[in-house]
XYZ file of C-alpha atoms in Angstrom:
656
model
C -14.321 -0.247 7.619
C -12.184 1.310 4.920
C -8.874 0.236 3.404
C -5.694 1.925 4.566
C -5.476 5.606 3.577
C -1.944 5.534 2.179
C -1.838 9.291 1.584
C -2.678 9.968 5.229
C -0.050 7.423 6.288
C 2.563 9.194 4.151
C 1.576 12.571 5.601
C 2.080 11.118 9.087
C 5.573 9.965 8.084
C 6.467 13.412 6.746
C 5.049 14.980 9.900
C 7.272 12.747 12.016
C 10.392 13.849 10.119
C 9.450 17.523 9.568
C 6.795 18.614 12.108
C 7.276 22.248 11.112
C 5.639 21.683 7.700
C 2.379 20.311 9.150
C -0.712 22.509 9.039
C -4.497 22.159 9.149
C -7.002 22.782 6.381
C -10.763 22.471 6.064
C -11.894 19.036 4.929
C -12.436 19.267 1.120
C -15.711 17.358 1.537
C -17.179 20.360 3.357
C -17.916 18.316 6.483
C -18.801 20.232 9.653
C -18.723 19.251 13.324
C -21.600 19.273 15.812
C -21.163 23.041 16.204
C -21.415 23.656 12.485
C -17.732 24.512 12.141
C -15.636 23.049 9.308
C -13.892 19.774 10.145
C -10.122 20.259 10.018
C -7.644 17.702 8.721
C -3.865 17.437 8.811
C -2.080 18.613 5.673
C 1.425 19.434 4.415
C 2.544 22.956 3.564
C 4.614 22.182 0.486
C 6.175 25.629 0.350
C 7.598 25.102 3.836
C 8.695 21.584 2.872
C 10.573 23.013 -0.108
C 12.347 25.476 2.188
C 13.290 22.715 4.623
C 14.660 20.492 1.870
C 16.450 23.252 -0.021
C 18.387 24.412 3.058
C 18.550 27.868 1.479
C 20.258 26.675 -1.698
C 17.458 25.055 -3.653
C 19.767 22.235 -4.677
C 17.331 19.483 -3.677
C 14.103 20.952 -5.025
C 12.964 21.015 -8.653
C 11.930 24.519 -9.623
C 8.360 25.042 -10.829
C 9.580 26.372 -14.179
C 12.196 23.648 -14.699
C 11.202 22.052 -18.004
C 14.143 19.755 -18.677
C 14.530 17.018 -16.123
C 15.055 13.282 -16.063
C 11.716 11.557 -15.600
C 9.548 8.783 -16.990
C 5.951 9.758 -17.580
C 2.901 8.983 -19.656
C -0.643 10.221 -20.034
C -2.569 9.013 -16.979
C 0.410 8.613 -14.635
C -0.846 11.216 -12.159
C -4.213 9.449 -11.967
C -2.456 6.090 -11.510
C -0.536 7.483 -8.532
C -3.723 8.900 -7.040
C -5.545 5.639 -7.596
C -2.904 3.674 -5.676
C -3.364 5.930 -2.640
C -7.163 6.254 -2.688
C -8.852 4.128 0.006
C -11.819 1.932 -0.838
C -14.857 0.773 1.154
C -14.788 -2.909 0.305
C -14.075 -6.132 2.135
C -13.110 -9.776 1.624
C -15.899 -12.240 2.312
C -14.844 -15.712 3.456
C -16.124 -18.756 1.546
C -15.442 -21.866 3.674
C -17.604 -23.993 1.381
C -15.232 -23.375 -1.563
C -12.099 -23.781 0.547
C -9.980 -26.811 1.391
C -8.919 -27.530 4.988
C -10.332 -24.173 6.149
C -9.572 -24.809 9.825
C -5.888 -25.684 9.410
C -4.532 -24.174 6.210
C -2.284 -21.094 6.100
C -2.805 -20.458 2.374
C -5.165 -17.963 0.726
C -6.999 -17.809 -2.589
C -8.644 -14.422 -3.164
C -11.045 -13.644 -6.009
C -11.257 -10.035 -7.110
C -9.558 -7.152 -8.869
C -5.996 -7.296 -7.600
C -5.710 -3.502 -7.269
C -8.486 -3.443 -4.699
C -7.360 -6.663 -3.026
C -3.850 -5.266 -2.590
C -5.353 -2.228 -0.868
C -7.250 -4.441 1.563
C -4.101 -6.427 2.381
C -2.050 -3.326 3.210
C -2.453 -3.595 6.979
C -2.709 -7.349 7.527
C 0.313 -8.167 5.360
C 2.346 -4.961 5.517
C 6.011 -6.006 5.390
C 5.163 -9.705 5.735
C 5.588 -11.069 2.176
C 9.066 -12.457 1.439
C 8.606 -13.018 -2.284
C 6.213 -11.887 -4.995
C 5.963 -13.513 -8.397
C 3.596 -12.133 -11.026
C 2.928 -12.903 -14.659
C 0.897 -9.834 -15.708
C -0.722 -9.276 -19.113
C 2.016 -8.779 -21.698
C 0.018 -6.106 -23.560
C -0.200 -8.058 -26.801
C -3.569 -6.503 -27.559
C -5.386 -9.707 -26.664
C -4.899 -10.041 -22.910
C -5.728 -6.642 -21.401
C -8.759 -7.236 -19.174
C -8.192 -4.963 -16.158
C -10.812 -2.228 -16.368
C -9.219 0.536 -14.349
C -10.336 4.118 -14.873
C -7.438 4.973 -17.135
C -8.975 4.473 -20.576
C -9.438 7.709 -22.468
C -11.002 8.597 -25.756
C -8.676 9.553 -28.580
C -9.818 13.177 -28.257
C -9.061 13.293 -24.499
C -5.699 11.658 -25.049
C -4.639 13.950 -27.859
C -5.801 16.981 -25.886
C -3.620 16.094 -22.890
C -0.635 15.620 -25.177
C -1.163 19.095 -26.709
C -1.465 17.531 -30.155
C -3.407 20.510 -31.475
C -2.255 24.037 -32.158
C -4.249 27.160 -31.266
C -6.302 26.865 -34.469
C -7.238 23.268 -33.738
C -4.927 21.689 -36.299
C -3.220 18.412 -35.468
C 0.485 18.912 -34.803
C 1.479 15.451 -35.973
C -0.217 12.323 -37.132
C -1.414 9.962 -34.405
C -1.378 6.288 -35.288
C -3.076 3.427 -33.465
C 0.244 2.329 -31.955
C 1.292 5.747 -30.738
C 1.548 6.121 -26.986
C -1.930 5.385 -25.707
C -1.555 1.628 -26.028
C 1.467 1.666 -23.702
C 0.054 4.389 -21.454
C -2.937 2.288 -20.473
C -0.696 -0.662 -19.623
C 1.660 1.531 -17.568
C -1.299 3.002 -15.694
C -2.530 -0.514 -14.958
C 0.741 -1.905 -13.575
C 2.054 1.183 -11.734
C -0.376 1.378 -8.766
C -0.289 -2.391 -8.303
C 3.494 -2.371 -7.963
C 3.317 0.580 -5.567
C 0.991 -1.377 -3.291
C 2.940 -4.610 -3.725
C 6.165 -2.959 -2.564
C 4.542 -2.110 0.767
C 3.852 -5.787 1.421
C 7.459 -6.950 0.944
C 9.685 -7.689 3.912
C 12.915 -5.694 4.218
C 14.717 -8.595 2.517
C 11.840 -9.321 0.144
C 12.099 -9.736 -3.621
C 9.701 -9.447 -6.557
C 9.973 -11.396 -9.833
C 7.925 -10.177 -12.831
C 7.571 -12.161 -16.054
C 7.269 -10.014 -19.175
C 8.148 -10.097 -22.870
C 9.808 -7.581 -25.179
C 6.650 -5.488 -25.675
C 6.752 -3.800 -22.251
C 10.130 -4.721 -20.728
C 11.513 -1.196 -21.177
C 8.484 0.500 -19.609
C 8.326 -2.064 -16.811
C 12.001 -1.544 -15.964
C 11.513 2.241 -15.763
C 8.417 1.857 -13.571
C 10.228 -0.548 -11.244
C 13.197 1.833 -11.067
C 10.773 4.487 -9.815
C 8.708 2.306 -7.475
C 11.506 0.205 -5.956
C 14.498 2.467 -6.663
C 17.193 1.972 -9.300
C 19.620 0.773 -6.651
C 17.318 -2.143 -5.802
C 17.484 -3.653 -9.283
C 18.804 -7.221 -9.016
C 18.671 -8.689 -12.526
C 16.870 -8.972 -15.818
C 16.768 -12.757 -16.040
C 16.248 -14.349 -19.423
C 14.114 -17.462 -19.548
C 14.873 -19.388 -22.728
C 11.670 -21.344 -23.174
C 12.821 -24.906 -23.782
C 11.001 -26.852 -26.513
C 8.273 -24.354 -27.276
C 6.392 -21.151 -26.756
C 5.819 -18.001 -28.741
C 8.067 -18.398 -31.750
C 5.064 -18.516 -34.115
C 4.312 -14.884 -33.152
C 7.862 -13.727 -33.774
C 8.786 -11.380 -36.603
C 12.075 -11.532 -38.499
C 13.806 -13.370 -35.635
C 12.558 -16.509 -33.930
C 12.025 -15.274 -30.366
C 11.686 -18.042 -27.774
C 12.654 -16.217 -24.623
C 11.010 -14.021 -22.030
C 12.249 -11.668 -19.329
C 11.909 -12.111 -15.575
C 12.614 -8.742 -13.984
C 13.853 -8.959 -10.398
C 13.861 -6.110 -7.835
C 14.440 -6.021 -4.080
C 12.690 -4.005 -1.400
C 16.163 -3.246 -0.014
C 19.018 -4.869 -1.892
C 21.400 -4.573 1.082
C 19.300 -7.164 2.905
C 18.935 -9.656 0.049
C 20.919 -12.856 -0.278
C 20.359 -14.899 -3.438
C 20.910 -18.607 -2.878
C 23.282 -20.443 -5.191
C 22.388 -23.310 -7.496
C 23.469 -26.762 -6.343
C 26.326 -28.310 -8.322
C 25.188 -31.787 -9.251
C 27.055 -32.762 -12.414
C 30.147 -30.596 -12.657
C 32.600 -32.061 -15.168
C 35.680 -31.517 -13.028
C 34.286 -33.647 -10.165
C 35.323 -36.883 -11.876
C 36.943 -39.074 -9.227
C 35.264 -41.120 -6.532
C 36.287 -42.749 -3.221
C 34.220 -45.884 -2.713
C 34.895 -46.030 1.023
C 33.668 -42.453 1.602
C 31.025 -42.362 -1.104
C 28.854 -39.995 0.947
C 31.385 -37.239 0.259
C 30.529 -37.418 -3.431
C 32.939 -37.154 -6.327
C 36.033 -34.979 -6.125
C 38.769 -33.261 -8.090
C 42.383 -32.624 -7.090
C 43.695 -29.157 -6.292
C 47.344 -28.345 -5.646
C 48.172 -27.538 -2.037
C 51.022 -25.279 -3.125
C 49.786 -21.983 -4.472
C 52.167 -19.258 -5.553
C 49.341 -16.757 -5.971
C 48.541 -16.383 -2.267
C 50.420 -14.000 0.039
C 53.573 -15.599 1.381
C 53.598 -16.680 5.029
C 56.630 -18.262 6.680
C 54.387 -20.434 8.887
C 52.903 -22.004 5.747
C 56.327 -22.749 4.240
C 57.222 -26.163 5.657
C 58.564 -29.502 4.383
C 56.282 -32.448 3.620
C 57.682 -35.991 3.677
C 57.156 -37.916 0.423
C 56.461 -41.680 0.109
C 60.082 -42.373 -0.942
C 61.453 -40.819 2.275
C 62.372 -37.485 0.737
C 60.551 -34.215 1.154
C 58.918 -31.508 -0.916
C 58.530 -27.764 -0.276
C 56.048 -25.235 -1.691
C 58.748 -23.909 -4.015
C 59.185 -27.397 -5.475
C 55.540 -27.320 -6.527
C 55.838 -23.770 -7.929
C 58.674 -24.098 -10.444
C 61.250 -23.192 -7.816
C 59.644 -19.820 -7.041
C 59.013 -18.709 -3.477
C 55.604 -19.952 -2.337
C 53.697 -21.448 0.584
C 51.042 -24.100 1.213
C 47.331 -23.301 1.498
C 46.991 -25.301 4.724
C 48.807 -25.053 8.018
C 50.935 -28.003 9.197
C 48.260 -29.130 11.688
C 45.548 -28.882 9.025
C 47.725 -30.890 6.627
C 48.242 -33.636 9.230
C 44.466 -33.727 9.750
C 43.958 -34.034 5.980
C 46.361 -36.972 5.767
C 44.602 -38.780 8.631
C 41.170 -38.267 7.051
C 42.019 -38.999 3.391
C 41.789 -35.428 2.168
C 45.380 -35.409 0.864
C 47.097 -37.219 -2.019
C 50.881 -37.120 -2.626
C 51.849 -38.270 -6.112
C 54.252 -37.435 -8.917
C 53.152 -35.163 -11.733
C 53.914 -35.703 -15.420
C 57.440 -34.303 -14.854
C 58.170 -36.774 -12.074
C 58.021 -34.142 -9.293
C 56.307 -35.087 -6.050
C 53.189 -32.901 -5.852
C 50.767 -32.380 -2.962
C 47.034 -32.345 -3.736
C 43.905 -31.921 -1.665
C 40.614 -33.591 -2.550
C 37.847 -31.068 -3.237
C 34.677 -33.072 -2.647
C 31.268 -32.248 -4.083
C 29.351 -32.960 -0.870
C 31.985 -32.317 1.813
C 34.040 -29.259 2.692
C 37.680 -29.204 3.782
C 36.648 -29.319 7.427
C 34.869 -32.638 7.047
C 31.366 -31.115 7.101
C 28.733 -32.523 4.754
C 27.522 -29.762 2.414
C 25.864 -29.179 -0.929
C 28.220 -27.099 -3.029
C 26.566 -24.383 -5.036
C 27.444 -21.776 -7.595
C 26.057 -18.343 -8.359
C 22.935 -18.717 -10.527
C 23.175 -17.713 -14.167
C 21.255 -14.792 -15.633
C 19.980 -17.059 -18.408
C 17.591 -19.851 -17.440
C 17.608 -22.388 -20.278
C 15.460 -25.038 -18.653
C 11.754 -25.764 -18.258
C 9.235 -25.984 -21.054
C 5.915 -24.210 -21.437
C 4.851 -27.022 -23.758
C 5.414 -29.571 -21.021
C 3.710 -27.247 -18.520
C 0.591 -27.169 -20.706
C 0.611 -30.958 -20.973
C 0.997 -31.313 -17.207
C -1.947 -29.005 -16.560
C -4.029 -30.799 -19.164
C -3.283 -34.173 -17.572
C -3.981 -32.786 -14.106
C -7.403 -31.380 -15.051
C -8.214 -34.013 -17.710
C -8.971 -31.204 -20.173
C -7.088 -28.493 -22.028
C -8.736 -25.633 -20.147
C -5.939 -23.055 -19.983
C -4.123 -21.740 -23.036
C -0.787 -20.895 -21.465
C 0.713 -21.678 -18.085
C 4.226 -21.158 -16.774
C 6.094 -24.334 -15.774
C 5.759 -24.778 -12.023
C 9.412 -25.896 -12.042
C 10.416 -22.410 -13.238
C 8.560 -20.782 -10.344
C 10.062 -23.346 -7.933
C 13.511 -22.412 -9.221
C 12.859 -18.712 -8.536
C 11.409 -19.410 -5.080
C 14.441 -21.533 -4.236
C 16.784 -18.617 -4.995
C 15.305 -16.753 -2.034
C 15.558 -18.109 1.497
C 11.816 -18.126 2.186
C 11.361 -21.591 3.701
C 8.835 -20.318 6.265
C 7.556 -17.186 4.575
C 4.608 -15.893 2.555
C 4.726 -15.907 -1.255
C 2.264 -13.720 -3.171
C 1.043 -13.921 -6.771
C -1.609 -11.335 -7.631
C -1.901 -12.355 -11.301
C -2.522 -15.945 -10.319
C -3.973 -17.341 -13.555
C -4.020 -21.135 -13.305
C -2.318 -20.970 -9.861
C 1.085 -22.203 -11.037
C 2.751 -20.407 -8.111
C 0.590 -22.264 -5.575
C 1.528 -25.554 -7.264
C 5.219 -24.629 -7.071
C 4.992 -23.702 -3.380
C 3.360 -27.003 -2.443
C 5.814 -29.031 -4.515
C 8.833 -27.276 -3.026
C 7.507 -27.729 0.515
C 7.089 -31.446 -0.190
C 10.674 -31.690 -1.444
C 12.508 -29.808 1.305
C 10.082 -29.867 4.246
C 9.510 -26.113 4.101
C 6.506 -24.249 5.449
C 6.016 -21.638 2.741
C 2.553 -20.090 2.537
C 0.915 -18.755 -0.632
C -1.542 -15.967 -1.368
C -3.131 -16.204 -4.818
C -5.164 -13.283 -6.184
C -7.087 -13.592 -9.428
C -9.751 -11.554 -11.193
C -12.777 -13.866 -11.732
C -12.572 -13.471 -15.498
C -15.432 -15.306 -17.182
C -14.382 -18.118 -19.519
C -15.453 -17.765 -23.140
C -18.655 -19.825 -23.601
C -17.048 -21.532 -26.617
C -13.802 -22.358 -24.825
C -12.734 -25.814 -23.704
C -12.772 -24.530 -20.127
C -16.447 -23.552 -20.341
C -17.330 -26.860 -21.988
C -15.571 -28.643 -19.113
C -17.761 -26.778 -16.622
C -15.421 -23.977 -15.522
C -17.223 -20.640 -15.403
C -14.230 -18.464 -14.449
C -10.432 -18.544 -14.391
C -10.696 -18.715 -10.586
C -12.511 -22.041 -10.768
C -9.645 -23.433 -12.865
C -7.052 -22.156 -10.395
C -8.809 -23.568 -7.327
C -9.317 -26.959 -8.956
C -5.677 -27.066 -10.004
C -4.568 -26.470 -6.404
C -6.871 -29.249 -5.170
C -5.652 -31.785 -7.697
C -1.998 -30.800 -7.540
C -2.116 -30.956 -3.746
C -3.682 -34.431 -3.812
C -1.110 -35.656 -6.323
C 1.829 -34.280 -4.338
C 0.473 -35.826 -1.133
C 0.115 -39.239 -2.788
C 3.650 -39.004 -4.160
C 4.914 -38.190 -0.666
C 3.111 -41.189 0.799
C 4.527 -43.480 -1.877
C 7.996 -42.122 -1.229
C 7.629 -42.900 2.480
C 6.003 -46.328 1.942
C 2.595 -44.918 2.727
C 3.635 -43.386 6.042
C 4.751 -39.962 7.183
C 7.296 -39.518 9.951
C 5.528 -39.165 13.303
C 7.112 -35.781 13.994
C 6.672 -34.478 10.448
C 4.220 -31.619 9.925
C 1.478 -32.589 7.439
C 1.911 -30.956 4.048
C -0.418 -27.953 3.735
C -2.260 -28.306 0.423
C -5.344 -26.395 1.553
C -6.474 -22.808 1.008
C -9.007 -20.378 2.407
C -11.127 -18.730 -0.268
C -12.109 -15.065 0.040
C -14.051 -12.976 -2.441
C -13.887 -9.226 -2.898
C -17.206 -7.524 -2.196
C -18.665 -4.212 -1.098
C -18.283 -3.232 2.533
C -20.274 -5.039 5.224
C -21.571 -1.695 6.474
C -24.517 0.321 5.216
C -24.103 3.935 4.147
C -25.881 5.601 7.069
C -24.384 9.080 6.879
C -27.360 11.256 6.038
C -28.336 14.801 6.909
C -31.661 15.088 8.750
C -33.445 16.438 5.692
C -32.393 13.449 3.625
C -34.044 10.858 5.901
C -37.550 9.433 5.555
C -39.285 7.270 8.197
C -38.389 4.183 6.121
C -34.743 5.272 6.131
C -34.823 5.428 9.923
C -35.899 1.796 10.138
C -33.195 0.825 7.637
C -30.516 2.501 9.756
C -31.415 0.769 13.007
C -28.522 -1.543 12.134
C -25.571 -0.236 10.163
C -24.672 -3.779 9.026
C -26.042 -5.114 5.736
C -28.744 -7.743 6.121
C -27.033 -10.373 3.940
C -23.822 -10.463 5.986
C -23.087 -13.402 8.280
C -21.114 -13.556 11.521
C -18.071 -14.872 9.668
C -18.309 -11.971 7.179
C -18.201 -9.510 10.056
C -15.389 -11.373 11.806
C -13.019 -11.373 8.850
C -13.977 -7.840 7.847
C -12.825 -6.717 11.285
C -9.660 -8.822 11.074
C -8.779 -6.897 7.917
C -9.650 -3.605 9.595
C -7.448 -4.494 12.583
C -4.563 -5.680 10.409
C -4.769 -9.328 11.498
C -3.657 -12.018 9.038
C -6.512 -13.954 7.465
C -5.020 -17.404 8.101
C -5.038 -17.212 11.890
C -6.533 -20.324 13.568
C -10.286 -19.784 14.010
C -12.606 -21.871 16.198
C -16.298 -21.579 17.040
C -18.065 -22.687 20.235
C -21.388 -22.342 21.998
C -21.544 -20.601 25.381
C -25.084 -20.533 26.822
C -26.457 -21.009 23.272
C -24.494 -17.938 22.082
C -22.028 -18.433 19.205
C -18.521 -17.311 20.153
C -15.640 -17.045 17.667
C -12.018 -17.273 18.820
C -8.972 -16.320 16.750
C -5.663 -17.473 18.238
C -2.174 -16.225 17.570
C 0.022 -19.105 16.306
C 3.178 -17.342 17.520
C 2.168 -16.818 21.160
C -0.078 -18.357 23.792
C -2.297 -15.281 23.698
C -5.817 -15.202 22.287
C -5.830 -12.560 19.582
C -9.566 -11.996 19.305
C -12.894 -13.256 20.668
C -16.125 -12.171 18.969
C -19.838 -12.671 19.580
C -22.413 -11.172 17.215
C -25.609 -12.676 18.664
C -28.400 -10.462 19.978
C -28.850 -9.722 23.686
C -25.611 -11.336 24.803
C -25.823 -12.248 28.490
C -23.539 -10.754 31.105
C -22.289 -14.256 31.938
C -21.008 -14.714 28.375
C -19.329 -11.290 28.455
C -17.596 -12.171 31.726
C -16.507 -15.561 30.337
C -14.926 -13.825 27.335
C -13.261 -11.196 29.551
C -11.749 -13.874 31.830
C -9.925 -15.359 28.825
C -8.145 -11.991 28.458
C -8.085 -11.721 24.650
C -6.115 -8.959 22.977
C -9.336 -7.827 21.300
C -13.045 -8.410 21.927
C -15.666 -7.763 19.286
C -19.456 -7.376 19.434
C -22.126 -5.821 17.255
C -24.449 -3.059 18.359
C -27.467 -5.365 18.399
C -25.681 -7.618 20.902
C -26.952 -5.286 23.634
C -30.530 -4.525 24.585
C -29.771 -0.866 25.261
C -27.003 1.671 25.833
C -26.774 0.811 29.515
C -25.953 -2.812 28.697
C -23.312 -1.685 26.211
C -21.675 0.573 28.784
C -21.767 -2.289 31.264
C -19.753 -4.461 28.855
C -16.945 -1.888 28.723
C -16.971 -1.674 32.518
C -16.739 -5.475 32.833
C -13.642 -5.543 30.630
C -12.080 -2.628 32.513
C -12.467 -4.637 35.702
C -11.468 -8.141 34.503
C -9.233 -7.557 31.451
C -8.242 -3.884 31.204
C -5.689 -4.529 28.431
C -8.340 -5.894 26.055
C -9.418 -3.601 23.216
C -13.215 -3.762 22.957
C -14.919 -2.855 19.691
C -18.635 -2.645 18.859
C -19.759 -2.490 15.221
């Protein structure tokens, strides 16, 4: 019941590539086995690894005494790297009472420190998130609330930087803005991005909003975490109508950065922006209006490679003819279309023959906005610009205020901006993650985009339950935490979008249309479901023995145990979950939406009957789950394993 040990996983990967560098060492904890001998654990012999990588030349290994090298570092970076890889003993506790459409939704809202939540999601969502958008603290000095263990006293900080000489004198003056301010922010964002990268699909993309204060540090960190070659763009969002200029110095700054990186840029395809009002598409055919407006393009092109088969005569309306050279100032040329394609174009009104300003018969093709030159209906697009000069934060604040009937959130990104970013990535049926959720703008954007194009995108929102200032408008309106604002926004935005959809369809949805998913399952980060029962004999009292009869905490429900095990097994938390009674015993079933197989069946009641066990086994689930108290004694527990071996040998049986 512990989050994924990323260091161990990395050691396993190295061992797979270079088995000769694997060794065993005594467990640093000093643990011993039943015979009193030290417990051994797998480790990497780095000296051997250096030899393997250097291939006798040393070209690929940095020497221990090499002082000058290209690297980006700060005080606390080593600890940040360690922190990303250190497993935790925590869990996510389900809260159906705070959720919406618990039984059917595929969306998640998770309350808790995002560093720890990301660790818990490492197995269930490893390589399953198509897009991540985050809007982290900008490090303005007012918004840094993540209390990681990276804060140091001035004395500790200066000591690590060697700011003192041997006599204790300061080597140079340290100001309040020197280094530490940025170091703490870098140490906060670094491990979160490391963990986030693991969750991305091979063609996944991350977008990060940031301002000028940390853009340089963020770019360097992303270069290290994702790889310089996976940098896609530094998009500039020019905040229309408002935002931030009052804080600007010397210049009136009204833009922000949106840094974009890929998991593997070779697999990424950025979708173009639809052309809807291009100036050159000026003409219109009334009888084929569905093709949209068009512009004329010459059929004769002197710039393409000459081909004799494309050099043919075309009959003009006056009975004469024209050749490609006639349309190219007498120079040798050819048409863009073959003769058969030209005849097709004439028959289907894709060709116009008319005289130009010099009186020369000229051949044109119609380039339609909504139809290609094969007659297929399309939506023409163009490569998106690196500058986004739409969408207003002022309007976004007004929208949120109108939605919640109060001004309860100081600053929120326009959901249209997030929708625009989501639409650049082909993630119509994928998971979208935001682990700095704030007012849940990303969830709003996902629901709105699904309503517009019929997509089935799923969102995961993660937000620290930051307490609202007692004097704030949010607190006065009854919101205790930022999470309460985010959840209420999703509820109201979802209801509004659903009503708009009904109005658009005259109050009815198409019979075969999938209902719009505006629900979400709420989970809250908490300590592990399991008691700490690992004591030496001398540490136990008689009271302790009674407390350790069950290794499960007394305040944990069946559903807590179920979802804790789903996390432990790496099962997604939105799988369909049903509950039924078999012989008065409560049985939980988790189905796989992708197959006809039952993923998991669990029963946590005491003294589960053999009939119930056999009923579960006959359903042949992939996994079966019980708790230790489900069996009267060890013999009954052994009998359960034997029943499954006989009826469903492929089922993995687990007892907690």
